[in-house]
Amino acid sequence: MPPRPKITKHNTPDSMAAQDLGKLEWERSKISPQDVNLLKKLGLSKKKDALLFPSEESYPSPPMEYRVSFVDHLIRGLSAPIHDFLRGLLFVYGLQLHHLTPNSILHISIFITLCECFLGVQPNWALWKRIFLVHRNGSPNIAYNIGGVVICVRPDVEYFDVKFPDSVQGWRRRWLYVREECRDSSEYNIAPFDGSAKIIRRRSWDAEASEEEKTVTEALTSRIHELQNTHGKELSGIQITAYFLRIRVQPLQARKNPLWMYAGEEDVDRMSADLSVKDLEKLVRKISSLNKRDTVPSTCRVVPFSGTNALPQNHQTASPLPPLPEGGEVDERAIVADDTQPFINLGAQFIGYRNTVEGLKESLLAADKRADDFAAKLKASEEAREKAKKDASCIEGKMSQDFVLEKPEDNHLLDALSLLEIHADLVRRNIFNAQKAFSRLFPYFFPKKKEPDTFAALAESFVPQEDLGLALRQENLKIGVEGTIALVAESQQNVDWIKVGEATKMKQDKWPILIRAAKPHSKKILAFLGYKPTASSSSAKTEVK
């Protein structure tokens, strides 16, 4: 079991279930009918083709305009197109969505809901750094790819008790395809799936809030402390989770309005109608450590900001972030997923790395120029390929067209060509059959030679001066004589083999008589020797050389 990070009352990271051990790579998706029904209830599949479920593939291959996600990510607040804050986190940490565990996704959903509903601000990067850190999920001997990164609360920070489950069993096998909706700005889109992308620890994983950022966010941290500890109005992670599930708005989705403008049942960002009390409580227990005996909160003890509980006047919803000290770095590989100008601007606003943005813009311009040059060469190559294809089709058409003669019956050249074609085809078939026959005979006549590659050489080997079949016939005769002598010996008959060997002369009329006398017994001898008896007479004399 991989080592667990330090566990506090508000920080219980995902752990591998027993059945997940050793299954660290992609495998065939296994989504149950219960999962499908849950996604329907949550409104995540109400739009046509919003979700696609894999069939037999064991490695994700999303169709055009689709991205890879997980059932356990979707039920924890994820939906496409994704929220710009989540997009920024993936950018800063150099991650893909499948690198994050379900509990990490829930951490981000709770944080965004906290900021928009109870602090009245946009999700704040400086505040995030004060609360959370990122570490690798694995061990020295095993490196996880799916769910290989865990977001957890810093050990020295007091945060909401989220009550994560100890284990999210089998979540890695419940992957599917989510349709990416086109947005005006590409920074809202999910980065293209790359299942082979390795997790590289970056300096941003250890980023901490600077003194200036701590000063800017001091009022927010004080408000969080007040929300946690006001007697009778304590806010908990379970209350925040139940709230965003109850109002049917996905915190991690790019929305038209922030949650402090939530307009109730008519809100444009709602995914579905209200869940029943039973379904809501079942879902909360599914993504938390609450059991059937624990009470699921029906309301928050602190009234969240919304359309009916507006923000106070002059309330600032976004705090400007000072730039990081010189030396802050952005790994350029982290922006391969989306190299558009709006996304670089988002990165500058989000992480404050303004010292390197100009360099990134220059690199982007150079990359655009190289892309334009490559596109021009590709276009020229495509035009040449199309021209070659058209020329080839014209030649093929000329070769395949039928020539029409005015009076074909009177054309002697056409008759000659027809006869030539018929005889040529006959010759080809005969040569082919002859080659097959010679190939089958070759090993018997030339057991120690390699068969020639060409038909001419193969046929030439069968036309020598001497009789090729003589040696083969003599060898077969030798085997027959030796087999016959062996059978006679086995029958324990007294035969003077010396006299037999000297019987070199025999009258011509006596030979057929002896052959006919031996024929009733020859079938048994031939069967023993492995030959099938034939109806032809065995009147040939011994062949000598």
Coordinates of C-alpha atoms in Angstrom, one line a residue:
M1 CA 0.0 0.0 0.0
P2 CA 1.5 3.4 -0.9
P3 CA 2.3 5.7 2.0
R4 CA -0.5 8.1 3.0
P5 CA 0.1 11.8 3.6
K6 CA -0.5 13.2 7.0
I7 CA -4.2 12.8 7.9
T8 CA -6.1 15.5 9.8
K9 CA -9.8 15.9 10.5
H10 CA -10.2 17.9 7.3
N11 CA -7.7 16.1 5.1
T12 CA -8.3 12.4 4.1
P13 CA -6.8 11.8 0.7
D14 CA -8.0 9.1 -1.7
S15 CA -6.6 5.6 -1.1
M16 CA -6.4 2.7 -3.4
A17 CA -9.0 0.0 -2.9
A18 CA -7.8 -3.6 -2.7
Q19 CA -9.2 -4.3 -6.1
D20 CA -7.3 -1.3 -7.6
L21 CA -3.9 -2.5 -6.5
G22 CA -1.6 -3.2 -9.4
K23 CA -4.1 -1.7 -11.9
L24 CA -2.4 1.6 -12.4
E25 CA -2.9 1.9 -16.2
W26 CA -5.9 2.4 -18.4
E27 CA -8.3 -0.6 -18.8
R28 CA -11.7 -1.1 -20.3
S29 CA -14.4 1.2 -18.8
K30 CA -17.0 -0.5 -16.5
I31 CA -19.9 1.9 -15.9
S32 CA -22.9 0.3 -14.3
P33 CA -26.6 1.0 -15.1
Q34 CA -26.8 2.7 -11.6
D35 CA -24.0 5.1 -12.7
V36 CA -25.9 5.9 -15.9
N37 CA -29.1 6.6 -14.0
L38 CA -27.3 8.8 -11.5
L39 CA -25.8 10.9 -14.3
K40 CA -29.3 11.3 -15.8
K41 CA -30.8 12.4 -12.5
L42 CA -28.0 15.0 -12.1
G43 CA -28.9 16.4 -15.6
L44 CA -25.4 15.7 -16.9
S45 CA -26.7 13.8 -19.9
K46 CA -29.9 15.8 -20.6
K47 CA -28.3 17.4 -23.7
K48 CA -28.0 15.2 -26.7
D49 CA -24.7 13.5 -27.0
A50 CA -23.4 15.3 -23.9
L51 CA -21.9 12.0 -22.7
L52 CA -20.5 9.0 -24.6
F53 CA -19.9 5.7 -22.9
P54 CA -17.0 3.7 -24.2
S55 CA -17.6 0.3 -25.8
E56 CA -14.8 -2.3 -26.0
E57 CA -11.8 0.0 -26.0
S58 CA -9.3 -0.5 -23.2
Y59 CA -7.6 2.9 -23.8
P60 CA -9.4 6.2 -24.1
S61 CA -9.8 7.4 -27.7
P62 CA -12.2 10.3 -27.5
P63 CA -14.0 11.4 -30.7
M64 CA -13.6 14.9 -32.0
E65 CA -14.9 17.5 -29.6
Y66 CA -15.0 15.1 -26.7
R67 CA -12.7 14.8 -23.6
V68 CA -12.0 12.1 -21.1
S69 CA -13.6 12.3 -17.6
F70 CA -14.8 10.0 -14.8
V71 CA -18.2 9.4 -13.3
D72 CA -16.7 10.1 -9.8
H73 CA -15.4 13.5 -11.1
L74 CA -18.8 14.5 -12.6
I75 CA -20.8 13.7 -9.5
R76 CA -18.4 15.9 -7.5
G77 CA -19.1 19.1 -9.4
L78 CA -17.2 18.7 -12.7
S79 CA -18.8 19.5 -16.0
A80 CA -17.7 20.9 -19.4
P81 CA -16.8 23.5 -20.3
I82 CA -14.7 23.7 -17.1
H83 CA -14.4 26.7 -14.8
D84 CA -11.5 29.1 -15.5
F85 CA -10.1 28.6 -11.9
L86 CA -9.8 24.8 -12.5
R87 CA -8.3 25.6 -15.9
G88 CA -5.8 27.8 -14.2
L89 CA -4.9 25.1 -11.6
L90 CA -4.2 22.6 -14.3
F91 CA -2.1 25.2 -16.1
V92 CA 0.0 26.1 -13.0
Y93 CA 0.5 22.5 -11.8
G94 CA 1.1 21.1 -15.3
L95 CA -1.6 18.4 -15.0
Q96 CA -4.4 16.8 -16.9
L97 CA -7.8 16.1 -15.5
H98 CA -7.2 12.3 -15.1
H99 CA -4.2 13.1 -12.9
L100 CA -6.5 14.3 -10.1
T101 CA -8.3 12.0 -7.6
P102 CA -12.0 12.3 -7.0
N103 CA -11.4 13.8 -3.5
S104 CA -9.1 16.4 -5.1
I105 CA -11.9 17.4 -7.5
L106 CA -14.3 17.7 -4.5
H107 CA -11.7 19.9 -2.7
I108 CA -11.8 22.4 -5.7
S109 CA -15.6 22.3 -5.9
I110 CA -15.9 23.1 -2.2
F111 CA -13.4 25.9 -2.4
I112 CA -15.1 27.6 -5.4
T113 CA -18.5 27.3 -3.6
L114 CA -17.0 28.7 -0.4
C115 CA -15.5 31.7 -2.3
E116 CA -18.6 32.5 -4.3
C117 CA -21.4 31.7 -1.8
F118 CA -19.9 32.5 1.6
L119 CA -17.0 34.9 0.9
G120 CA -18.6 36.7 -2.0
V121 CA -15.4 36.7 -4.1
Q122 CA -14.2 35.0 -7.2
P123 CA -11.9 32.0 -6.5
N124 CA -8.7 33.4 -5.3
W125 CA -5.2 32.0 -6.2
A126 CA -3.5 33.6 -3.3
L127 CA -6.1 32.3 -0.8
W128 CA -5.8 28.8 -2.4
K129 CA -2.0 28.8 -1.8
R130 CA -2.6 29.6 1.8
I131 CA -4.9 26.6 2.3
F132 CA -3.8 23.8 -0.1
L133 CA -0.7 22.0 -1.3
V134 CA -0.1 19.4 -4.0
H135 CA 1.8 16.1 -3.6
R136 CA 2.3 12.9 -5.5
N137 CA 0.0 9.9 -4.9
G138 CA 2.2 6.8 -5.1
S139 CA 5.3 5.1 -3.6
P140 CA 8.9 4.8 -4.4
N141 CA 8.2 1.6 -6.4
I142 CA 4.9 2.5 -8.0
A143 CA 4.0 5.7 -9.9
Y144 CA 0.3 6.3 -10.4
N145 CA -0.7 8.0 -13.6
I146 CA -4.5 8.0 -13.2
G147 CA -5.1 9.8 -9.9
G148 CA -1.4 10.4 -9.5
V149 CA -1.8 13.8 -7.8
V150 CA -3.6 14.6 -4.6
I151 CA -4.7 18.1 -3.4
C152 CA -4.8 18.3 0.3
V153 CA -5.0 20.9 3.1
R154 CA -1.8 22.2 4.6
P155 CA -1.1 20.5 8.0
D156 CA -0.8 23.9 9.8
V157 CA -4.1 25.3 8.4
E158 CA -7.6 25.0 10.1
Y159 CA -10.1 24.3 7.4
F160 CA -13.5 22.8 7.1
D161 CA -14.0 19.1 8.0
V162 CA -14.9 17.7 4.6
K163 CA -15.3 14.1 5.8
F164 CA -13.8 12.4 2.7
P165 CA -14.3 8.6 2.3
D166 CA -11.3 6.5 3.1
S167 CA -11.5 4.8 -0.3
V168 CA -13.2 5.6 -3.6
Q169 CA -13.4 2.1 -5.0
G170 CA -12.9 1.4 -8.7
W171 CA -13.2 5.0 -9.8
R172 CA -10.4 4.6 -12.3
R173 CA -12.4 2.1 -14.3
R174 CA -15.5 4.4 -14.6
W175 CA -14.2 6.7 -17.4
L176 CA -16.3 8.1 -20.2
Y177 CA -16.3 10.9 -22.8
V178 CA -17.7 14.4 -22.2
R179 CA -18.7 16.7 -25.0
E180 CA -16.7 19.9 -24.9
E181 CA -18.9 22.9 -25.7
C182 CA -17.3 25.6 -27.7
R183 CA -16.8 28.8 -25.7
D184 CA -15.9 32.3 -26.8
S185 CA -12.6 32.1 -25.0
S186 CA -10.6 28.9 -25.4
E187 CA -9.2 29.1 -21.8
Y188 CA -12.5 27.6 -20.6
N189 CA -12.0 24.4 -22.6
I190 CA -10.5 21.2 -21.3
A191 CA -7.1 20.4 -22.6
P192 CA -6.9 17.6 -25.2
F193 CA -6.5 14.2 -23.6
D194 CA -3.0 12.8 -23.4
G195 CA -3.0 9.5 -21.6
S196 CA 0.8 9.2 -21.9
A197 CA 1.5 12.6 -20.3
K198 CA 3.8 12.0 -17.4
I199 CA 3.4 13.7 -14.1
I200 CA 6.3 16.0 -13.5
R201 CA 6.7 17.7 -10.1
R202 CA 7.0 21.5 -10.7
R203 CA 8.1 24.3 -8.5
S204 CA 4.5 25.5 -8.5
W205 CA 3.5 22.5 -6.4
D206 CA 5.4 24.0 -3.5
A207 CA 4.2 27.6 -4.1
E208 CA 3.3 29.5 -1.0
A209 CA 1.5 32.8 -0.5
S210 CA 3.9 35.8 -0.4
E211 CA 3.7 38.3 2.4
E212 CA 1.9 40.7 0.1
E213 CA -0.6 38.0 -0.8
K214 CA -1.2 37.1 2.8
T215 CA -2.0 40.8 3.5
V216 CA -4.4 40.9 0.6
T217 CA -6.2 37.7 1.8
E218 CA -6.1 38.3 5.5
A219 CA -9.7 39.4 5.6
L220 CA -10.8 36.3 3.7
T221 CA -9.0 33.9 6.1
S222 CA -10.5 35.7 9.1
R223 CA -14.0 35.2 7.5
I224 CA -13.3 31.5 7.0
H225 CA -12.3 31.2 10.7
E226 CA -15.5 33.0 11.7
L227 CA -17.6 30.7 9.5
Q228 CA -16.1 27.7 11.2
N229 CA -16.3 28.8 14.8
T230 CA -19.4 31.0 15.2
H231 CA -21.4 29.2 17.9
G232 CA -24.6 27.9 16.5
K233 CA -23.7 29.0 12.9
E234 CA -20.8 26.7 12.3
L235 CA -20.2 26.0 8.6
S236 CA -18.8 22.5 7.6
G237 CA -17.5 20.9 4.4
I238 CA -20.5 18.6 4.3
Q239 CA -22.9 21.6 4.4
I240 CA -21.0 23.2 1.5
T241 CA -21.1 19.9 -0.5
A242 CA -24.8 19.4 0.2
Y243 CA -25.5 23.0 -0.8
F244 CA -24.0 22.9 -4.3
L245 CA -25.6 19.4 -4.9
R246 CA -29.0 20.8 -3.7
I247 CA -29.0 23.9 -5.9
R248 CA -28.0 21.7 -9.0
V249 CA -25.2 24.0 -10.2
Q250 CA -21.8 22.4 -11.0
P251 CA -19.1 24.5 -9.3
L252 CA -16.4 23.4 -11.7
Q253 CA -18.3 24.3 -14.8
A254 CA -17.8 27.6 -16.7
R255 CA -21.0 29.4 -15.8
K256 CA -22.9 32.5 -17.0
N257 CA -23.2 33.9 -13.4
P258 CA -21.3 33.4 -10.2
L259 CA -23.1 31.5 -7.4
W260 CA -23.7 34.7 -5.4
M261 CA -26.2 35.5 -8.2
Y262 CA -28.0 32.2 -8.0
A263 CA -31.7 32.7 -9.0
G264 CA -33.3 29.6 -7.7
E265 CA -35.3 27.2 -9.9
E266 CA -35.1 29.5 -12.9
D267 CA -31.3 29.9 -12.7
V268 CA -29.7 29.5 -16.2
D269 CA -26.8 27.4 -14.8
R270 CA -28.9 24.7 -13.1
M271 CA -28.3 21.2 -14.5
S272 CA -31.6 19.6 -13.4
A273 CA -34.6 19.9 -11.2
D274 CA -34.2 19.5 -7.4
L275 CA -33.2 16.1 -6.3
S276 CA -35.5 14.2 -3.9
V277 CA -34.4 14.2 -0.3
K278 CA -33.6 10.5 -0.5
D279 CA -31.5 10.9 -3.7
L280 CA -29.6 14.0 -2.2
E281 CA -28.8 12.2 1.0
K282 CA -27.7 9.1 -0.9
L283 CA -25.4 11.1 -3.1
V284 CA -23.9 13.0 -0.2
R285 CA -23.1 9.7 1.6
K286 CA -21.7 8.3 -1.6
I287 CA -19.0 11.0 -1.9
S288 CA -18.3 11.4 1.9
S289 CA -17.7 9.2 4.9
L290 CA -21.2 9.7 6.3
N291 CA -23.1 6.5 7.0
K292 CA -26.8 5.8 7.2
R293 CA -26.9 6.8 10.9
D294 CA -25.3 10.2 10.2
T295 CA -27.6 13.2 9.5
V296 CA -27.2 14.9 6.1
P297 CA -27.7 18.7 6.6
S298 CA -30.8 20.0 4.8
T299 CA -29.6 23.6 5.0
C300 CA -26.5 25.6 5.8
R301 CA -26.3 27.2 9.2
V302 CA -25.0 30.3 7.4
V303 CA -27.2 31.7 4.7
P304 CA -25.2 31.7 1.4
F305 CA -25.1 34.7 -0.9
S306 CA -27.6 34.4 -3.8
G307 CA -30.1 36.4 -5.8
T308 CA -32.3 36.6 -2.7
N309 CA -29.4 37.3 -0.3
A310 CA -27.4 39.8 -2.3
L311 CA -23.8 40.8 -1.5
P312 CA -23.4 43.9 0.7
Q313 CA -22.9 47.2 -1.2
N314 CA -19.3 48.1 -2.1
H315 CA -18.3 44.5 -1.6
Q316 CA -15.3 43.6 -3.7
T317 CA -15.7 40.4 -5.5
A318 CA -12.1 40.1 -6.7
S319 CA -8.9 41.0 -5.1
P320 CA -6.0 42.1 -7.3
L321 CA -2.9 39.9 -6.9
P322 CA 0.5 41.4 -6.7
P323 CA 3.2 39.9 -9.1
L324 CA 5.4 37.1 -7.6
P325 CA 9.0 38.0 -6.8
E326 CA 11.5 37.7 -9.6
G327 CA 12.5 34.2 -10.3
G328 CA 9.0 32.8 -10.6
E329 CA 8.9 30.2 -13.4
V330 CA 6.3 28.8 -15.7
D331 CA 7.1 25.5 -17.4
E332 CA 6.3 26.1 -21.1
R333 CA 5.3 22.5 -21.4
A334 CA 2.3 23.2 -19.2
I335 CA 0.7 25.3 -21.9
V336 CA 1.1 22.9 -24.8
A337 CA -2.6 21.9 -24.2
D338 CA -3.8 25.3 -25.3
D339 CA -1.3 27.8 -26.9
T340 CA -3.8 30.6 -27.5
Q341 CA -3.3 34.2 -26.6
P342 CA -6.4 34.4 -24.3
F343 CA -5.0 31.5 -22.2
I344 CA -1.7 33.2 -21.7
N345 CA -3.5 36.3 -20.6
L346 CA -5.5 34.1 -18.2
G347 CA -2.2 32.6 -16.9
A348 CA -0.9 36.1 -16.2
Q349 CA -4.0 37.1 -14.3
F350 CA -4.3 33.9 -12.5
I351 CA -0.8 33.2 -11.2
G352 CA 0.8 36.6 -11.3
Y353 CA 3.8 35.4 -13.3
R354 CA 4.0 38.7 -15.2
N355 CA 7.8 38.7 -15.4
T356 CA 7.6 35.8 -18.0
V357 CA 4.5 36.6 -19.9
E358 CA 6.2 38.8 -22.5
G359 CA 8.7 36.0 -23.2
L360 CA 5.9 33.5 -23.6
K361 CA 4.1 35.9 -26.0
E362 CA 7.3 36.1 -28.1
S363 CA 7.6 32.4 -28.1
L364 CA 4.0 32.1 -29.1
L365 CA 4.5 34.5 -32.1
A366 CA 7.5 32.5 -33.2
A367 CA 5.6 29.3 -32.9
D368 CA 2.7 30.8 -34.9
K369 CA 5.1 31.8 -37.7
R370 CA 6.6 28.3 -37.8
A371 CA 3.0 26.9 -37.8
D372 CA 2.1 29.2 -40.8
D373 CA 5.2 28.1 -42.7
F374 CA 4.5 24.5 -42.0
A375 CA 0.8 25.0 -43.1
A376 CA 2.0 26.6 -46.4
K377 CA 4.3 23.6 -47.1
L378 CA 1.6 21.2 -46.2
K379 CA -0.8 22.9 -48.5
A380 CA 1.7 22.7 -51.4
S381 CA 2.2 19.1 -50.6
E382 CA -1.5 18.4 -50.6
E383 CA -1.9 20.2 -53.9
A384 CA 0.9 18.1 -55.4
R385 CA -0.7 14.9 -54.0
E386 CA -4.1 15.8 -55.5
K387 CA -2.5 16.5 -58.9
A388 CA -0.7 13.1 -58.8
K389 CA -3.8 11.4 -57.8
K390 CA -5.8 13.0 -60.6
D391 CA -3.1 12.1 -63.2
A392 CA -3.1 8.5 -62.0
S393 CA -6.8 8.2 -62.2
C394 CA -6.7 9.6 -65.8
I395 CA -4.1 7.0 -66.8
E396 CA -6.0 4.2 -65.1
G397 CA -9.1 5.3 -67.0
K398 CA -7.3 5.2 -70.3
M399 CA -5.9 1.7 -69.5
S400 CA -9.2 0.3 -68.5
Q401 CA -11.4 1.8 -71.3
D402 CA -12.7 -0.5 -74.0
F403 CA -11.7 0.3 -77.6
V404 CA -14.7 0.1 -79.9
L405 CA -14.1 -1.0 -83.5
E406 CA -16.4 -0.1 -86.3
K407 CA -16.5 -3.7 -87.7
P408 CA -14.9 -6.1 -85.2
E409 CA -15.9 -9.2 -87.2
D410 CA -13.8 -8.1 -90.1
N411 CA -10.7 -7.2 -88.1
H412 CA -8.0 -9.9 -88.5
L413 CA -5.8 -8.1 -86.0
L414 CA -8.5 -8.4 -83.3
D415 CA -8.9 -12.1 -84.1
A416 CA -5.2 -12.7 -83.8
L417 CA -5.0 -10.8 -80.5
S418 CA -7.9 -12.8 -79.1
L419 CA -6.3 -16.1 -80.0
L420 CA -3.0 -14.9 -78.6
E421 CA -4.7 -13.9 -75.3
I422 CA -6.4 -17.3 -75.1
H423 CA -3.3 -19.3 -75.7
A424 CA -1.2 -17.1 -73.4
D425 CA -3.7 -17.7 -70.6
L426 CA -3.5 -21.5 -71.3
V427 CA 0.3 -21.4 -71.2
R428 CA 0.3 -19.5 -67.9
R429 CA -2.0 -22.1 -66.3
N430 CA 0.0 -25.0 -67.6
I431 CA 3.3 -23.4 -66.4
F432 CA 1.7 -22.9 -63.0
N433 CA 0.6 -26.5 -62.8
A434 CA 3.9 -27.8 -64.0
Q435 CA 5.8 -25.7 -61.4
K436 CA 3.5 -27.2 -58.6
A437 CA 4.2 -30.7 -59.9
F438 CA 8.0 -30.2 -60.1
S439 CA 8.1 -28.6 -56.6
R440 CA 6.4 -31.7 -55.2
L441 CA 8.8 -34.1 -57.0
F442 CA 11.9 -32.2 -56.3
P443 CA 12.5 -33.4 -52.7
Y444 CA 12.3 -37.0 -53.8
F445 CA 14.8 -36.8 -56.6
F446 CA 17.1 -34.2 -55.0
P447 CA 16.8 -34.7 -51.3
K448 CA 20.1 -32.9 -50.5
K449 CA 19.6 -29.9 -52.8
K450 CA 17.7 -26.6 -52.4
E451 CA 14.8 -26.1 -54.8
P452 CA 15.5 -23.4 -57.4
D453 CA 13.7 -20.1 -57.2
T454 CA 12.7 -19.8 -60.8
F455 CA 10.6 -22.2 -62.9
A456 CA 13.2 -22.3 -65.7
A457 CA 15.9 -23.6 -63.3
L458 CA 13.5 -26.0 -61.7
A459 CA 12.5 -27.5 -65.0
E460 CA 16.2 -27.7 -66.1
S461 CA 17.0 -29.8 -63.1
F462 CA 14.6 -32.5 -64.4
V463 CA 16.3 -32.9 -67.8
P464 CA 19.7 -34.5 -67.2
Q465 CA 21.4 -37.2 -69.3
E466 CA 20.9 -40.0 -66.8
D467 CA 17.6 -41.6 -65.7
L468 CA 16.5 -39.7 -62.5
G469 CA 14.0 -42.3 -61.5
L470 CA 16.5 -45.2 -61.6
A471 CA 18.1 -44.4 -58.2
L472 CA 14.7 -43.9 -56.6
R473 CA 13.3 -47.2 -58.0
Q474 CA 16.4 -49.1 -56.9
E475 CA 16.2 -47.6 -53.4
N476 CA 12.5 -48.6 -53.2
L477 CA 13.4 -52.1 -54.5
K478 CA 16.2 -52.4 -51.9
I479 CA 13.7 -51.5 -49.1
G480 CA 11.2 -54.1 -50.4
V481 CA 13.8 -56.9 -50.6
E482 CA 15.1 -56.2 -47.1
G483 CA 11.6 -56.0 -45.7
T484 CA 10.7 -59.3 -47.4
I485 CA 13.8 -61.0 -45.9
A486 CA 12.9 -59.6 -42.5
L487 CA 9.4 -61.0 -42.7
V488 CA 10.7 -64.5 -43.7
A489 CA 13.1 -64.4 -40.8
E490 CA 10.3 -63.4 -38.4
S491 CA 8.2 -66.3 -39.7
Q492 CA 11.0 -68.7 -38.6
Q493 CA 11.2 -70.4 -42.0
N494 CA 14.4 -72.2 -42.9
V495 CA 15.6 -70.6 -46.1
D496 CA 19.1 -71.0 -47.5
W497 CA 19.7 -67.3 -48.3
I498 CA 23.1 -68.3 -50.0
K499 CA 21.3 -70.2 -52.7
V500 CA 18.7 -67.5 -53.0
G501 CA 21.4 -65.0 -53.6
E502 CA 23.0 -67.2 -56.3
A503 CA 19.7 -67.6 -58.2
T504 CA 20.7 -65.2 -60.9
K505 CA 19.4 -67.1 -63.8
M506 CA 15.9 -68.1 -64.4
K507 CA 14.0 -69.3 -67.4
Q508 CA 11.7 -66.7 -69.0
D509 CA 8.6 -68.9 -68.8
K510 CA 9.2 -69.8 -65.1
W511 CA 9.3 -66.1 -63.9
P512 CA 5.5 -65.4 -64.4
I513 CA 4.6 -68.7 -62.8
L514 CA 6.5 -67.9 -59.6
I515 CA 5.1 -64.4 -59.6
R516 CA 1.5 -65.6 -59.8
A517 CA 2.2 -68.1 -57.0
A518 CA 3.6 -65.3 -54.8
K519 CA 0.7 -62.9 -55.4
P520 CA -1.7 -64.2 -52.8
H521 CA 0.9 -63.4 -50.1
S522 CA 2.3 -60.2 -51.6
K523 CA -0.7 -58.0 -50.4
K524 CA 0.2 -58.8 -46.7
I525 CA 3.9 -58.1 -47.3
L526 CA 3.1 -54.8 -49.1
A527 CA 0.7 -53.8 -46.3
F528 CA 3.5 -54.4 -43.8
L529 CA 5.9 -52.3 -45.8
G530 CA 3.4 -49.5 -45.9
Y531 CA 2.4 -49.7 -49.6
K532 CA -1.2 -49.8 -50.8
P533 CA -1.6 -52.8 -53.2
T534 CA -2.7 -52.0 -56.7
A535 CA -4.5 -54.1 -59.4
S536 CA -1.5 -54.0 -61.8
S537 CA 0.5 -57.1 -62.2
S538 CA 4.0 -57.3 -60.7
S539 CA 5.8 -58.9 -63.6
A540 CA 8.8 -56.5 -63.8
K541 CA 12.1 -58.1 -63.3
T542 CA 14.7 -56.7 -60.9
E543 CA 16.3 -53.6 -62.3
V544 CA 20.1 -53.7 -62.2
K545 CA 22.6 -51.1 -63.2

